[in-house]
XYZ file of C-alpha atoms in Angstrom:
125
model
C 20.920 23.618 27.261
C 17.919 22.192 29.124
C 16.763 23.980 32.292
C 17.979 22.403 35.508
C 15.369 21.470 38.073
C 16.170 22.813 41.579
C 15.337 19.433 43.144
C 18.095 17.786 41.103
C 20.584 20.365 42.359
C 19.565 19.779 45.982
C 19.752 16.002 45.533
C 23.217 16.304 43.994
C 24.453 18.476 46.876
C 22.990 16.124 49.487
C 24.490 13.044 47.807
C 27.988 14.468 47.484
C 28.169 16.409 50.770
C 28.550 13.122 52.608
C 31.362 11.815 50.384
C 34.665 11.079 52.066
C 38.213 11.705 50.894
C 38.303 9.104 48.107
C 39.273 11.159 45.072
C 40.170 8.287 42.750
C 36.988 6.408 43.578
C 34.655 9.397 43.369
C 35.934 11.978 40.908
C 34.653 10.614 37.593
C 31.228 9.723 38.990
C 30.980 13.147 40.664
C 31.941 14.979 37.477
C 29.594 12.929 35.265
C 26.704 13.639 37.656
C 27.709 17.316 37.785
C 27.417 17.428 33.984
C 23.882 16.025 34.312
C 22.918 18.647 36.915
C 24.370 21.427 34.767
C 22.594 20.109 31.687
C 25.776 19.621 29.652
C 27.036 16.522 27.888
C 29.207 14.057 29.770
C 32.645 13.269 28.336
C 32.286 10.494 25.741
C 34.190 7.220 26.120
C 37.872 7.619 25.280
C 38.850 6.273 21.862
C 42.520 7.235 21.553
C 45.428 8.668 23.550
C 44.334 12.277 23.089
C 40.822 13.506 22.688
C 39.129 16.869 22.853
C 36.898 16.068 25.863
C 37.788 13.222 28.176
C 38.737 11.946 31.586
C 42.406 11.109 32.272
C 43.827 12.778 29.188
C 47.491 11.838 28.832
C 50.092 14.595 28.558
C 53.874 14.528 28.681
C 55.572 16.460 31.473
C 58.889 17.766 30.142
C 61.865 18.192 32.474
C 64.599 20.812 32.059
C 67.051 18.062 30.981
C 64.851 17.205 27.978
C 63.358 14.021 29.397
C 59.634 13.591 29.725
C 57.250 11.363 31.587
C 53.508 10.732 31.329
C 50.973 12.593 33.444
C 47.202 12.664 33.265
C 44.670 15.498 33.408
C 41.625 14.404 35.419
C 39.162 16.071 33.031
C 40.058 17.998 29.888
C 38.044 19.858 27.264
C 40.051 21.488 24.484
C 39.641 25.264 24.414
C 37.394 25.240 27.502
C 39.000 23.947 30.697
C 41.434 21.691 32.509
C 40.197 20.161 35.762
C 42.431 18.574 38.366
C 40.293 16.869 41.029
C 41.047 16.945 44.745
C 38.706 15.691 47.436
C 38.620 16.562 51.088
C 36.343 15.905 54.011
C 34.292 18.336 56.058
C 35.995 17.343 59.322
C 38.697 14.956 60.506
C 37.739 11.394 61.306
C 39.444 10.881 64.687
C 39.505 7.082 64.550
C 41.022 6.996 61.068
C 43.424 9.920 61.263
C 44.864 11.434 64.418
C 44.984 15.250 64.267
C 48.588 15.437 63.077
C 48.002 12.774 60.408
C 44.856 14.513 59.156
C 46.674 17.817 58.810
C 49.514 16.132 56.921
C 47.098 14.455 54.506
C 45.397 17.810 53.703
C 41.921 16.282 53.726
C 39.961 18.811 55.779
C 38.121 21.270 53.554
C 38.933 24.961 54.108
C 42.007 24.170 56.258
C 45.535 25.415 55.491
C 46.369 21.914 54.220
C 43.368 21.970 51.909
C 44.458 25.376 50.579
C 47.906 23.916 49.831
C 46.286 20.984 48.002
C 44.258 23.427 45.879
C 47.420 25.342 44.944
C 49.117 22.059 44.052
C 46.134 21.127 41.837
C 46.415 24.501 40.101
C 50.086 23.796 39.421
C 49.285 20.320 38.104
C 46.716 21.756 35.710
C-alpha cells in the first residue's frame, strides 16, 4: 500500500465536511475517494449479479414465511466488510426542515435520530 500524503487527507476531510444529507447522490463518490485517500483499490465495475468487491451488491432478504425479496448492500467485499451508507448533516437547515421535521428525518449527526439511523444501518448490514 502506498503511503498517504497528509495533504490529501486534509483535502478529503474539507471536501466532504460540507456535504449535505444526500446519501444516494454522494455515497459511491465518497467511498471511491476514501479508497484513494487510504491507498487501497476502488471497487471494480460490476460484471454480474454477485461479485466479491462491489457497490450495490444484490442479496435476497428471506422472510419467515419463506418468501424473499431483493435488497442491496451499499459496498461489499467478501471476507472483509459490509458497508451500509448513511449520511447526515452537521446541523439542521431551518429553511428546509423545521425542527420537528429534521428530528424525524434523522439527518443531524450525533443526535438521537442519527444514532437510531446508525443502528438501523447495522441491522441492514
